Every structure is written in structure tokens, then in C-alpha cells.
Amino acid sequence: CVFFSVSSRAMASKTPVGFIGLGNMGNPMAKNLLKHGYPVIASDVFPESCKEIQDLGAQVRRHCCFCNLNTFFTSVLNVFESPFVSDKILRKVKKGSLLIDSSTIDPSVSKEMAIAAEKMGAVFMDAPVSGGVGAANSGKLTFMVGGAEEEFNAAKELLTCMGANVVYCGQVGTGQAAKICNNMLLAIGMIGTAETMNLGIRLGLDPKLLATILNMSSGRCWSSDTYNPVPGVMEGVPSANNYQGGFGTTLMAKDLGLAQHTATNTKTAVPLGSLAHQIYRMMCARGYAKKDFSSVFQFLREEENQ
């Protein structure tokens, strides 16, 4: 989840980008900005997180030293609840700035952010990301952008340094709406893939063979062919590394909570989304909070043995 601001809407030159928050997603995204020639001034609540990006040429500063910068890029769990972002950036942002928020939050919060930015003479856009850590590393993220259409090209110039797909969704909040819908489907698909793989293994099928069959058949999905939850089926995914890294179960539970909230507000029936939310909340309570969300396969296996 990333928030940043660009001091010039024209973006004719590659002005410095203040990048706050260097977590699993923020770190590779900041690296890709550097690769594309943007000067990066970085900061993180954990100073040790800054060392790698500093070695690559970024400047490192404390949060309190960011106030004089024209361009910001911060990565926080919830941008609206970050005192630094709300107090130091939104309330002191320079007139004419373009603010882009890539955290995953409620669309209504994005609209509040836009109002706060407008009061300062700035423009706010929401641009949550999809694709996970792998896509962040390779610069192939998908950005779903909401905001004033006339500002989209300025945002796109920067976002294409980090993503292969930059899609304009509509007014402020529509980027968040698209992301919430995507992650609800992702959770449902991952649970379905985990259940299917587990059933096949119980029936005596080799998991690699089953995955191959699924991926050439109508059951194919991202969770089966790109991010398989079964250890030993794929290399380079969290299931091959004891579910470390990737997209945390806590974050998935949070996003499903956002989906539930928006579904209630719009009176939309989401029975599978609701069940997925319950499952991921249960996982968080049973020791899976810090594991990748694909660990639902391991969770289901353990549930059978209780």
C-alpha cells in the first residue's frame, strides 16, 4: 500500500520522489523508480529497511525532514490513519501537487482524502495495486486509478515505472472499488484452489499432475497456475517457502472486511465473500496472521486433523 505525491502535474521532468514506507511492496517499487531515473528520497519506521535502497542510490531521511520536499511517495498500511501522512503531507502539501494513494482502503476514505487535498489546492487520486511481490519486483503491477481524468496522464507516467497495466477506472474511489472486488475474488479463488488440491491429494492424485490438469482445463485460475498453494508444486511462490513473504493473511482479512463493509452499504449479496472473510479471520486467530494468504491450504489440512 503506497501513497505518494508529485509536485508537478505536467511531470515533464523526473523530479525527486519522497518515498515513505519500504515494506514487501514498497521496497521493489522504490527500486523501479530508481531504475527509471527518478531520484528517490526514502524513509521507513524501521531504519534497517532503508539500507538496501540507500545502497542503490536513494537518499535516506527521517520523516520530519520530508516537509520541504515537493514530491512524496509513502507506503503505509492505512494512509488515512497515518499521522505523518495526514499531518505532515496532506496539511502542508504545496498547491498544485498531485497526490496518488496506492493503499487499499474504503472508497469513502479516498473521497475524504480528495476533499482534504482539494482544500490545499492539490489533486488526489487513488491507485491501489495488484500483482503481489513478484509483480512489484518485475515492474509488472496493475494499478487501478480513480480521480480526475485530466490528471490521469500525469499519474500514469510515474505508475508505468512500476506497473505493466495502469487502468483508469473513473472518479476518486473507483480504483479502490476495483481493488476490493479483485481481492474478494482472489480470496474465493484461493480457497477454492486449496480445497480442490486437497481433495485431489486425498483421492490419490499427484499434486503436480493435478495442477497441470487444472491449468489446461476450465478450472484454471491465477491461484492454480501462478500462485499454487500446495508446497512442492511450484517454485518461487510462498508455498515453496513455508508461506513466507507474499501477501499476508492479515492483509487479506482486512481487504475482505472492506468488501463486506461496502457490500453492506450497497445492499449487495456476497455469500462466498462473507465466508472467505470468516475463514481468513479464523486463520489470523490460529497462528496464520503473518503467513501468506495461500497458507489457507495448510489451514484446511490442519482443520481436518482436529
PDB file of C-alpha atoms in Angstrom:
ATOM      1  CA  CYS A   1       0.000   0.000   0.000  1.00  0.00           C
ATOM      2  CA  VAL A   2       1.603   3.152  -1.229  1.00  0.00           C
ATOM      3  CA  PHE A   3       0.896   6.855  -1.114  1.00  0.00           C
ATOM      4  CA  PHE A   4       2.894   9.471  -2.961  1.00  0.00           C
ATOM      5  CA  SER A   5       2.584  12.955  -4.338  1.00  0.00           C
ATOM      6  CA  VAL A   6       4.012  14.582  -7.419  1.00  0.00           C
ATOM      7  CA  SER A   7       4.758  18.287  -7.287  1.00  0.00           C
ATOM      8  CA  SER A   8       4.182  18.970 -10.970  1.00  0.00           C
ATOM      9  CA  ARG A   9       1.125  17.664 -12.773  1.00  0.00           C
ATOM     10  CA  ALA A  10       2.917  18.015 -16.078  1.00  0.00           C
ATOM     11  CA  MET A  11       5.646  15.565 -14.952  1.00  0.00           C
ATOM     12  CA  ALA A  12       7.852  16.866 -17.770  1.00  0.00           C
ATOM     13  CA  SER A  13      10.993  16.191 -15.764  1.00  0.00           C
ATOM     14  CA  LYS A  14      11.840  13.435 -13.342  1.00  0.00           C
ATOM     15  CA  THR A  15      11.570  15.331 -10.078  1.00  0.00           C
ATOM     16  CA  PRO A  16      12.629  13.753  -6.753  1.00  0.00           C
ATOM     17  CA  VAL A  17      10.146  11.366  -5.193  1.00  0.00           C
ATOM     18  CA  GLY A  18       9.928  11.166  -1.402  1.00  0.00           C
ATOM     19  CA  PHE A  19       9.196   7.506  -0.724  1.00  0.00           C
ATOM     20  CA  ILE A  20       7.921   6.672   2.764  1.00  0.00           C
ATOM     21  CA  GLY A  21       7.478   3.003   3.669  1.00  0.00           C
ATOM     22  CA  LEU A  22       9.717   0.236   2.315  1.00  0.00           C
ATOM     23  CA  GLY A  23       7.847  -2.970   3.032  1.00  0.00           C
ATOM     24  CA  ASN A  24       7.336  -6.041   0.849  1.00  0.00           C
ATOM     25  CA  MET A  25       5.714  -3.940  -1.881  1.00  0.00           C
ATOM     26  CA  GLY A  26       7.233  -0.520  -1.272  1.00  0.00           C
ATOM     27  CA  ASN A  27      10.835  -1.669  -1.468  1.00  0.00           C
ATOM     28  CA  PRO A  28      10.734  -3.093  -5.020  1.00  0.00           C
ATOM     29  CA  MET A  29       8.501  -0.263  -6.207  1.00  0.00           C
ATOM     30  CA  ALA A  30      11.032   2.298  -4.980  1.00  0.00           C
ATOM     31  CA  LYS A  31      13.779   0.345  -6.733  1.00  0.00           C
ATOM     32  CA  ASN A  32      11.903   0.525 -10.012  1.00  0.00           C
ATOM     33  CA  LEU A  33      11.519   4.286  -9.682  1.00  0.00           C
ATOM     34  CA  LEU A  34      15.294   4.488  -9.275  1.00  0.00           C
ATOM     35  CA  LYS A  35      15.811   2.276 -12.324  1.00  0.00           C
ATOM     36  CA  HIS A  36      13.693   4.672 -14.384  1.00  0.00           C
ATOM     37  CA  GLY A  37      15.776   7.666 -13.364  1.00  0.00           C
ATOM     38  CA  TYR A  38      13.649   9.182 -10.615  1.00  0.00           C
ATOM     39  CA  PRO A  39      15.677  10.456  -7.641  1.00  0.00           C
ATOM     40  CA  VAL A  40      14.236   8.761  -4.548  1.00  0.00           C
ATOM     41  CA  ILE A  41      14.360  10.141  -1.010  1.00  0.00           C
ATOM     42  CA  ALA A  42      13.319   7.257   1.241  1.00  0.00           C
ATOM     43  CA  SER A  43      12.170   6.756   4.809  1.00  0.00           C
ATOM     44  CA  ASP A  44      10.689   3.969   6.885  1.00  0.00           C
ATOM     45  CA  VAL A  45       9.695   3.489  10.533  1.00  0.00           C
ATOM     46  CA  PHE A  46      12.248   0.657  10.560  1.00  0.00           C
ATOM     47  CA  PRO A  47      15.601   2.271   9.619  1.00  0.00           C
ATOM     48  CA  GLU A  48      17.110  -1.085   8.650  1.00  0.00           C
ATOM     49  CA  SER A  49      14.592  -1.283   5.806  1.00  0.00           C
ATOM     50  CA  CYS A  50      16.277   1.696   4.154  1.00  0.00           C
ATOM     51  CA  LYS A  51      19.763   0.246   3.807  1.00  0.00           C
ATOM     52  CA  GLU A  52      19.225  -1.672   0.572  1.00  0.00           C
ATOM     53  CA  ILE A  53      17.567   1.209  -1.243  1.00  0.00           C
ATOM     54  CA  GLN A  54      20.261   3.578   0.063  1.00  0.00           C
ATOM     55  CA  ASP A  55      22.960   1.318  -1.359  1.00  0.00           C
ATOM     56  CA  LEU A  56      21.232   1.609  -4.737  1.00  0.00           C
ATOM     57  CA  GLY A  57      21.482   5.385  -4.724  1.00  0.00           C
ATOM     58  CA  ALA A  58      18.460   6.642  -2.819  1.00  0.00           C
ATOM     59  CA  GLN A  59      18.822   9.285  -0.145  1.00  0.00           C
ATOM     60  CA  VAL A  60      17.509   8.382   3.306  1.00  0.00           C
ATOM     61  CA  ARG A  61      15.912  10.917   5.613  1.00  0.00           C
ATOM     62  CA  ARG A  62      13.868  10.949   8.778  1.00  0.00           C
ATOM     63  CA  HIS A  63      10.150  11.651   8.401  1.00  0.00           C
ATOM     64  CA  CYS A  64      10.469  15.100   9.939  1.00  0.00           C
ATOM     65  CA  CYS A  65      12.832  16.128   7.134  1.00  0.00           C
ATOM     66  CA  PHE A  66      10.281  15.465   4.386  1.00  0.00           C
ATOM     67  CA  CYS A  67       8.237  18.611   4.885  1.00  0.00           C
ATOM     68  CA  ASN A  68      10.327  20.686   2.462  1.00  0.00           C
ATOM     69  CA  LEU A  69      10.112  18.173  -0.374  1.00  0.00           C
ATOM     70  CA  ASN A  70       7.843  18.740  -3.338  1.00  0.00           C
ATOM     71  CA  THR A  71       7.224  15.108  -4.185  1.00  0.00           C
ATOM     72  CA  PHE A  72       6.212  12.282  -1.842  1.00  0.00           C
ATOM     73  CA  PHE A  73       5.709   8.543  -2.145  1.00  0.00           C
ATOM     74  CA  THR A  74       4.726   6.757   1.066  1.00  0.00           C
ATOM     75  CA  SER A  75       3.902   3.119   1.757  1.00  0.00           C
ATOM     76  CA  VAL A  76       1.721   2.590   4.835  1.00  0.00           C
ATOM     77  CA  LEU A  77      -0.950   0.078   5.876  1.00  0.00           C
ATOM     78  CA  ASN A  78      -3.711   2.676   6.012  1.00  0.00           C
ATOM     79  CA  VAL A  79      -2.763   6.072   4.663  1.00  0.00           C
ATOM     80  CA  PHE A  80      -5.682   7.864   6.333  1.00  0.00           C
ATOM     81  CA  GLU A  81      -4.713   6.542   9.771  1.00  0.00           C
ATOM     82  CA  SER A  82      -1.055   7.556   9.391  1.00  0.00           C
ATOM     83  CA  PRO A  83      -0.448  10.705  11.465  1.00  0.00           C
ATOM     84  CA  PHE A  84       2.615  11.536   9.377  1.00  0.00           C
ATOM     85  CA  VAL A  85       0.744  11.427   6.082  1.00  0.00           C
ATOM     86  CA  SER A  86      -2.302  13.307   7.337  1.00  0.00           C
ATOM     87  CA  ASP A  87      -0.427  15.886   9.431  1.00  0.00           C
ATOM     88  CA  LYS A  88       2.839  16.370   7.563  1.00  0.00           C
ATOM     89  CA  ILE A  89       1.833  15.852   3.943  1.00  0.00           C
ATOM     90  CA  LEU A  90      -1.879  16.477   3.471  1.00  0.00           C
ATOM     91  CA  ARG A  91      -1.893  19.557   5.697  1.00  0.00           C
ATOM     92  CA  LYS A  92       1.308  21.019   4.262  1.00  0.00           C
ATOM     93  CA  VAL A  93       1.242  19.856   0.655  1.00  0.00           C
ATOM     94  CA  LYS A  94       2.120  22.514  -1.875  1.00  0.00           C
ATOM     95  CA  LYS A  95      -0.545  23.942  -4.124  1.00  0.00           C
ATOM     96  CA  GLY A  96      -0.645  22.201  -7.497  1.00  0.00           C
ATOM     97  CA  SER A  97       0.570  18.849  -6.188  1.00  0.00           C
ATOM     98  CA  LEU A  98      -0.848  15.602  -7.471  1.00  0.00           C
ATOM     99  CA  LEU A  99      -1.335  13.062  -4.667  1.00  0.00           C
ATOM    100  CA  ILE A 100      -1.618   9.372  -5.515  1.00  0.00           C
ATOM    101  CA  ASP A 101      -2.601   6.784  -2.903  1.00  0.00           C
ATOM    102  CA  SER A 102      -1.908   3.117  -3.598  1.00  0.00           C
ATOM    103  CA  SER A 103      -3.005   1.680  -0.282  1.00  0.00           C
ATOM    104  CA  THR A 104      -6.139  -0.463  -0.160  1.00  0.00           C
ATOM    105  CA  ILE A 105      -8.788   1.407   1.832  1.00  0.00           C
ATOM    106  CA  ASP A 106     -12.525   2.030   1.800  1.00  0.00           C
ATOM    107  CA  PRO A 107     -13.567   4.085  -1.260  1.00  0.00           C
ATOM    108  CA  SER A 108     -15.285   6.550   1.070  1.00  0.00           C
ATOM    109  CA  VAL A 109     -11.933   7.235   2.756  1.00  0.00           C
ATOM    110  CA  SER A 110     -10.365   8.006  -0.620  1.00  0.00           C
ATOM    111  CA  LYS A 111     -13.099  10.580  -1.156  1.00  0.00           C
ATOM    112  CA  GLU A 112     -12.298  12.151   2.234  1.00  0.00           C
ATOM    113  CA  MET A 113      -8.641  12.295   1.246  1.00  0.00           C
ATOM    114  CA  ALA A 114      -9.568  14.000  -2.018  1.00  0.00           C
ATOM    115  CA  ILE A 115     -11.563  16.657  -0.157  1.00  0.00           C
ATOM    116  CA  ALA A 116      -8.651  17.288   2.231  1.00  0.00           C
ATOM    117  CA  ALA A 117      -6.220  17.600  -0.693  1.00  0.00           C
ATOM    118  CA  GLU A 118      -8.549  19.926  -2.588  1.00  0.00           C
ATOM    119  CA  LYS A 119      -8.605  22.292   0.404  1.00  0.00           C
ATOM    120  CA  MET A 120      -4.833  22.623  -0.020  1.00  0.00           C
ATOM    121  CA  GLY A 121      -5.092  23.265  -3.747  1.00  0.00           C
ATOM    122  CA  ALA A 122      -3.868  19.758  -4.595  1.00  0.00           C
ATOM    123  CA  VAL A 123      -5.405  16.873  -6.543  1.00  0.00           C
ATOM    124  CA  PHE A 124      -5.833  13.404  -5.059  1.00  0.00           C
ATOM    125  CA  MET A 125      -6.077  10.079  -6.929  1.00  0.00           C
ATOM    126  CA  ASP A 126      -6.442   6.548  -5.597  1.00  0.00           C
ATOM    127  CA  ALA A 127      -4.345   3.909  -7.348  1.00  0.00           C
ATOM    128  CA  PRO A 128      -4.296   0.587  -5.455  1.00  0.00           C
ATOM    129  CA  VAL A 129      -2.120  -2.176  -6.880  1.00  0.00           C
ATOM    130  CA  SER A 130      -2.496  -5.831  -7.717  1.00  0.00           C
ATOM    131  CA  GLY A 131       0.022  -8.494  -8.662  1.00  0.00           C
ATOM    132  CA  GLY A 132       1.863  -9.190  -5.429  1.00  0.00           C
ATOM    133  CA  VAL A 133       5.541  -9.019  -4.562  1.00  0.00           C
ATOM    134  CA  GLY A 134       6.636 -10.857  -7.707  1.00  0.00           C
ATOM    135  CA  ALA A 135       4.992  -8.276  -9.953  1.00  0.00           C
ATOM    136  CA  ALA A 136       6.355  -5.468  -7.785  1.00  0.00           C
ATOM    137  CA  ASN A 137       9.883  -6.817  -8.299  1.00  0.00           C
ATOM    138  CA  SER A 138       9.469  -7.176 -12.052  1.00  0.00           C
ATOM    139  CA  GLY A 139       7.645  -3.877 -12.521  1.00  0.00           C
ATOM    140  CA  LYS A 140       4.518  -5.637 -13.768  1.00  0.00           C
ATOM    141  CA  LEU A 141       1.957  -4.476 -11.238  1.00  0.00           C
ATOM    142  CA  THR A 142      -1.571  -3.481 -12.185  1.00  0.00           C
ATOM    143  CA  PHE A 143      -2.682  -0.050 -10.976  1.00  0.00           C
ATOM    144  CA  MET A 144      -6.398   0.747 -10.728  1.00  0.00           C
ATOM    145  CA  VAL A 145      -6.703   4.528 -10.802  1.00  0.00           C
ATOM    146  CA  GLY A 146      -9.565   6.726  -9.643  1.00  0.00           C
ATOM    147  CA  GLY A 147      -9.642  10.507  -9.874  1.00  0.00           C
ATOM    148  CA  ALA A 148      -9.936  13.427 -12.263  1.00  0.00           C
ATOM    149  CA  GLU A 149      -9.475  12.122 -15.796  1.00  0.00           C
ATOM    150  CA  GLU A 150      -7.443  15.165 -16.839  1.00  0.00           C
ATOM    151  CA  GLU A 151      -4.818  14.226 -14.226  1.00  0.00           C
ATOM    152  CA  PHE A 152      -4.547  10.593 -15.295  1.00  0.00           C
ATOM    153  CA  ASN A 153      -1.698  11.021 -17.789  1.00  0.00           C
ATOM    154  CA  ALA A 154       0.498  12.684 -15.171  1.00  0.00           C
ATOM    155  CA  ALA A 155      -0.139   9.819 -12.771  1.00  0.00           C
ATOM    156  CA  LYS A 156       0.356   7.215 -15.481  1.00  0.00           C
ATOM    157  CA  GLU A 157       3.843   8.494 -16.332  1.00  0.00           C
ATOM    158  CA  LEU A 158       5.032   7.613 -12.845  1.00  0.00           C
ATOM    159  CA  LEU A 159       2.973   4.456 -12.370  1.00  0.00           C
ATOM    160  CA  THR A 160       4.227   2.852 -15.578  1.00  0.00           C
ATOM    161  CA  CYS A 161       7.690   2.771 -13.983  1.00  0.00           C
ATOM    162  CA  MET A 162       6.287   0.221 -11.556  1.00  0.00           C
ATOM    163  CA  GLY A 163       3.454  -1.452 -13.435  1.00  0.00           C
ATOM    164  CA  ALA A 164       2.620  -3.068 -16.749  1.00  0.00           C
ATOM    165  CA  ASN A 165      -1.052  -2.117 -16.542  1.00  0.00           C
ATOM    166  CA  VAL A 166      -2.322   1.295 -15.478  1.00  0.00           C
ATOM    167  CA  VAL A 167      -6.097   1.433 -15.819  1.00  0.00           C
ATOM    168  CA  TYR A 168      -8.316   4.491 -15.388  1.00  0.00           C
ATOM    169  CA  CYS A 169     -11.447   3.433 -13.503  1.00  0.00           C
ATOM    170  CA  GLY A 170     -13.360   6.704 -13.028  1.00  0.00           C
ATOM    171  CA  GLN A 171     -13.698   9.285 -10.282  1.00  0.00           C
ATOM    172  CA  VAL A 172     -11.976   9.142  -6.887  1.00  0.00           C
ATOM    173  CA  GLY A 173     -12.784   5.892  -5.082  1.00  0.00           C
ATOM    174  CA  THR A 174     -13.335   3.770  -8.175  1.00  0.00           C
ATOM    175  CA  GLY A 175      -9.758   2.471  -8.075  1.00  0.00           C
ATOM    176  CA  GLN A 176     -10.384   1.231  -4.548  1.00  0.00           C
ATOM    177  CA  ALA A 177     -13.702  -0.282  -5.624  1.00  0.00           C
ATOM    178  CA  ALA A 178     -11.964  -2.265  -8.375  1.00  0.00           C
ATOM    179  CA  LYS A 179      -9.220  -3.436  -5.992  1.00  0.00           C
ATOM    180  CA  ILE A 180     -11.698  -4.570  -3.331  1.00  0.00           C
ATOM    181  CA  CYS A 181     -13.665  -6.557  -5.917  1.00  0.00           C
ATOM    182  CA  ASN A 182     -10.461  -8.126  -7.247  1.00  0.00           C
ATOM    183  CA  ASN A 183      -9.241  -9.194  -3.825  1.00  0.00           C
ATOM    184  CA  MET A 184     -12.572 -10.679  -2.840  1.00  0.00           C
ATOM    185  CA  LEU A 185     -12.442 -12.853  -5.964  1.00  0.00           C
ATOM    186  CA  LEU A 186      -8.782 -13.655  -5.274  1.00  0.00           C
ATOM    187  CA  ALA A 187      -9.605 -14.913  -1.780  1.00  0.00           C
ATOM    188  CA  ILE A 188     -12.532 -17.002  -3.006  1.00  0.00           C
ATOM    189  CA  GLY A 189     -10.375 -18.435  -5.800  1.00  0.00           C
ATOM    190  CA  MET A 190      -7.504 -19.272  -3.460  1.00  0.00           C
ATOM    191  CA  ILE A 191      -9.791 -21.081  -1.032  1.00  0.00           C
ATOM    192  CA  GLY A 192     -11.365 -22.991  -3.922  1.00  0.00           C
ATOM    193  CA  THR A 193      -7.958 -23.925  -5.297  1.00  0.00           C
ATOM    194  CA  ALA A 194      -6.768 -25.083  -1.870  1.00  0.00           C
ATOM    195  CA  GLU A 195      -9.902 -27.192  -1.346  1.00  0.00           C
ATOM    196  CA  THR A 196      -9.621 -28.703  -4.822  1.00  0.00           C
ATOM    197  CA  MET A 197      -5.939 -29.554  -4.490  1.00  0.00           C
ATOM    198  CA  ASN A 198      -6.513 -31.062  -1.067  1.00  0.00           C
ATOM    199  CA  LEU A 199      -9.394 -33.207  -2.321  1.00  0.00           C
ATOM    200  CA  GLY A 200      -7.336 -34.436  -5.261  1.00  0.00           C
ATOM    201  CA  ILE A 201      -4.430 -35.369  -2.992  1.00  0.00           C
ATOM    202  CA  ARG A 202      -6.833 -37.242  -0.692  1.00  0.00           C
ATOM    203  CA  LEU A 203      -8.096 -39.121  -3.725  1.00  0.00           C
ATOM    204  CA  GLY A 204      -4.567 -40.238  -4.548  1.00  0.00           C
ATOM    205  CA  LEU A 205      -3.637 -37.755  -7.278  1.00  0.00           C
ATOM    206  CA  ASP A 206      -0.121 -36.361  -7.532  1.00  0.00           C
ATOM    207  CA  PRO A 207      -0.424 -32.629  -6.770  1.00  0.00           C
ATOM    208  CA  LYS A 208       1.793 -31.561  -9.668  1.00  0.00           C
ATOM    209  CA  LEU A 209      -0.229 -33.706 -12.065  1.00  0.00           C
ATOM    210  CA  LEU A 210      -3.489 -32.323 -10.714  1.00  0.00           C
ATOM    211  CA  ALA A 211      -2.236 -28.745 -11.061  1.00  0.00           C
ATOM    212  CA  THR A 212      -1.215 -29.461 -14.659  1.00  0.00           C
ATOM    213  CA  ILE A 213      -4.661 -30.845 -15.444  1.00  0.00           C
ATOM    214  CA  LEU A 214      -6.451 -27.916 -13.793  1.00  0.00           C
ATOM    215  CA  ASN A 215      -4.305 -25.436 -15.678  1.00  0.00           C
ATOM    216  CA  MET A 216      -5.235 -26.923 -19.049  1.00  0.00           C
ATOM    217  CA  SER A 217      -8.899 -27.205 -18.107  1.00  0.00           C
ATOM    218  CA  SER A 218     -11.846 -24.978 -17.217  1.00  0.00           C
ATOM    219  CA  GLY A 219     -10.877 -24.829 -13.537  1.00  0.00           C
ATOM    220  CA  ARG A 220      -7.736 -22.831 -14.292  1.00  0.00           C
ATOM    221  CA  CYS A 221      -7.236 -19.613 -12.297  1.00  0.00           C
ATOM    222  CA  TRP A 222      -4.412 -17.376 -11.044  1.00  0.00           C
ATOM    223  CA  SER A 223      -4.230 -19.270  -7.757  1.00  0.00           C
ATOM    224  CA  SER A 224      -3.730 -22.562  -9.580  1.00  0.00           C
ATOM    225  CA  ASP A 225      -1.356 -21.578 -12.388  1.00  0.00           C
ATOM    226  CA  THR A 226       0.665 -18.691 -10.919  1.00  0.00           C
ATOM    227  CA  TYR A 227       0.446 -18.899  -7.121  1.00  0.00           C
ATOM    228  CA  ASN A 228      -0.336 -22.514  -6.302  1.00  0.00           C
ATOM    229  CA  PRO A 229      -0.897 -23.014  -2.555  1.00  0.00           C
ATOM    230  CA  VAL A 230       0.470 -26.569  -2.359  1.00  0.00           C
ATOM    231  CA  PRO A 231       4.130 -26.920  -1.290  1.00  0.00           C
ATOM    232  CA  GLY A 232       6.270 -28.570  -3.964  1.00  0.00           C
ATOM    233  CA  VAL A 233       4.025 -27.765  -6.914  1.00  0.00           C
ATOM    234  CA  MET A 234       5.695 -24.502  -7.943  1.00  0.00           C
ATOM    235  CA  GLU A 235       8.992 -22.757  -7.280  1.00  0.00           C
ATOM    236  CA  GLY A 236       9.308 -19.104  -6.353  1.00  0.00           C
ATOM    237  CA  VAL A 237       5.955 -18.806  -4.573  1.00  0.00           C
ATOM    238  CA  PRO A 238       5.253 -18.562  -0.820  1.00  0.00           C
ATOM    239  CA  SER A 239       4.044 -22.177  -0.609  1.00  0.00           C
ATOM    240  CA  ALA A 240       7.585 -23.205  -1.577  1.00  0.00           C
ATOM    241  CA  ASN A 241       8.989 -21.174   1.324  1.00  0.00           C
ATOM    242  CA  ASN A 242       6.792 -22.165   4.263  1.00  0.00           C
ATOM    243  CA  TYR A 243       4.335 -19.445   3.204  1.00  0.00           C
ATOM    244  CA  GLN A 244       6.768 -16.637   3.994  1.00  0.00           C
ATOM    245  CA  GLY A 245       6.639 -13.355   2.072  1.00  0.00           C
ATOM    246  CA  GLY A 246       3.904 -12.582  -0.396  1.00  0.00           C
ATOM    247  CA  PHE A 247       0.526 -11.170   0.632  1.00  0.00           C
ATOM    248  CA  GLY A 248      -0.185 -11.682   4.303  1.00  0.00           C
ATOM    249  CA  THR A 249      -3.268 -13.359   5.706  1.00  0.00           C
ATOM    250  CA  THR A 250      -3.873 -10.290   7.896  1.00  0.00           C
ATOM    251  CA  LEU A 251      -3.968  -8.048   4.828  1.00  0.00           C
ATOM    252  CA  MET A 252      -6.361 -10.380   3.038  1.00  0.00           C
ATOM    253  CA  ALA A 253      -8.654 -10.415   6.057  1.00  0.00           C
ATOM    254  CA  LYS A 254      -8.550  -6.605   6.090  1.00  0.00           C
ATOM    255  CA  ASP A 255      -9.440  -6.348   2.407  1.00  0.00           C
ATOM    256  CA  LEU A 256     -12.268  -8.839   2.791  1.00  0.00           C
ATOM    257  CA  GLY A 257     -13.530  -6.721   5.671  1.00  0.00           C
ATOM    258  CA  LEU A 258     -13.593  -3.736   3.314  1.00  0.00           C
ATOM    259  CA  ALA A 259     -15.540  -5.827   0.804  1.00  0.00           C
ATOM    260  CA  GLN A 260     -18.039  -6.774   3.497  1.00  0.00           C
ATOM    261  CA  HIS A 261     -18.438  -3.162   4.562  1.00  0.00           C
ATOM    262  CA  THR A 262     -19.032  -1.901   1.043  1.00  0.00           C
ATOM    263  CA  ALA A 263     -21.370  -4.827   0.285  1.00  0.00           C
ATOM    264  CA  THR A 264     -23.467  -3.943   3.343  1.00  0.00           C
ATOM    265  CA  ASN A 265     -23.567  -0.274   2.345  1.00  0.00           C
ATOM    266  CA  THR A 266     -24.695  -1.134  -1.182  1.00  0.00           C
ATOM    267  CA  LYS A 267     -27.009  -3.972  -0.082  1.00  0.00           C
ATOM    268  CA  THR A 268     -25.092  -6.433  -2.253  1.00  0.00           C
ATOM    269  CA  ALA A 269     -25.277 -10.181  -1.606  1.00  0.00           C
ATOM    270  CA  VAL A 270     -21.764 -11.650  -1.286  1.00  0.00           C
ATOM    271  CA  PRO A 271     -22.222 -15.052   0.400  1.00  0.00           C
ATOM    272  CA  LEU A 272     -18.896 -16.502  -0.760  1.00  0.00           C
ATOM    273  CA  GLY A 273     -17.074 -13.280   0.038  1.00  0.00           C
ATOM    274  CA  SER A 274     -18.563 -13.368   3.519  1.00  0.00           C
ATOM    275  CA  LEU A 275     -17.481 -16.975   4.044  1.00  0.00           C
ATOM    276  CA  ALA A 276     -13.973 -16.168   2.765  1.00  0.00           C
ATOM    277  CA  HIS A 277     -13.796 -13.315   5.270  1.00  0.00           C
ATOM    278  CA  GLN A 278     -14.738 -15.672   8.108  1.00  0.00           C
ATOM    279  CA  ILE A 279     -12.112 -18.206   7.043  1.00  0.00           C
ATOM    280  CA  TYR A 280      -9.295 -15.647   6.879  1.00  0.00           C
ATOM    281  CA  ARG A 281     -10.293 -14.106  10.201  1.00  0.00           C
ATOM    282  CA  MET A 282     -10.213 -17.590  11.723  1.00  0.00           C
ATOM    283  CA  MET A 283      -6.759 -18.145  10.228  1.00  0.00           C
ATOM    284  CA  CYS A 284      -5.495 -14.930  11.830  1.00  0.00           C
ATOM    285  CA  ALA A 285      -6.706 -16.173  15.203  1.00  0.00           C
ATOM    286  CA  ARG A 286      -4.999 -19.539  14.775  1.00  0.00           C
ATOM    287  CA  GLY A 287      -1.435 -18.534  14.033  1.00  0.00           C
ATOM    288  CA  TYR A 288      -1.551 -17.765  10.303  1.00  0.00           C
ATOM    289  CA  ALA A 289      -1.661 -13.967  10.556  1.00  0.00           C
ATOM    290  CA  LYS A 290       1.907 -13.444   9.335  1.00  0.00           C
ATOM    291  CA  LYS A 291       1.855 -16.172   6.705  1.00  0.00           C
ATOM    292  CA  ASP A 292       0.946 -15.661   3.066  1.00  0.00           C
ATOM    293  CA  PHE A 293      -2.763 -15.943   2.324  1.00  0.00           C
ATOM    294  CA  SER A 294      -2.150 -19.111   0.277  1.00  0.00           C
ATOM    295  CA  SER A 295      -1.487 -20.850   3.610  1.00  0.00           C
ATOM    296  CA  VAL A 296      -5.233 -21.493   3.628  1.00  0.00           C
ATOM    297  CA  PHE A 297      -4.226 -24.874   2.131  1.00  0.00           C
ATOM    298  CA  GLN A 298      -2.203 -25.697   5.256  1.00  0.00           C
ATOM    299  CA  PHE A 299      -5.016 -24.364   7.436  1.00  0.00           C
ATOM    300  CA  LEU A 300      -7.582 -26.663   5.780  1.00  0.00           C
ATOM    301  CA  ARG A 301      -5.293 -29.668   6.171  1.00  0.00           C
ATOM    302  CA  GLU A 302      -4.851 -28.954   9.875  1.00  0.00           C
ATOM    303  CA  GLU A 303      -8.577 -28.460  10.359  1.00  0.00           C
ATOM    304  CA  GLU A 304      -9.156 -31.989   9.061  1.00  0.00           C
ATOM    305  CA  ASN A 305      -6.875 -33.426  11.714  1.00  0.00           C
ATOM    306  CA  GLN A 306      -8.586 -31.779  14.658  1.00  0.00           C
TER     307      GLN A 306
END
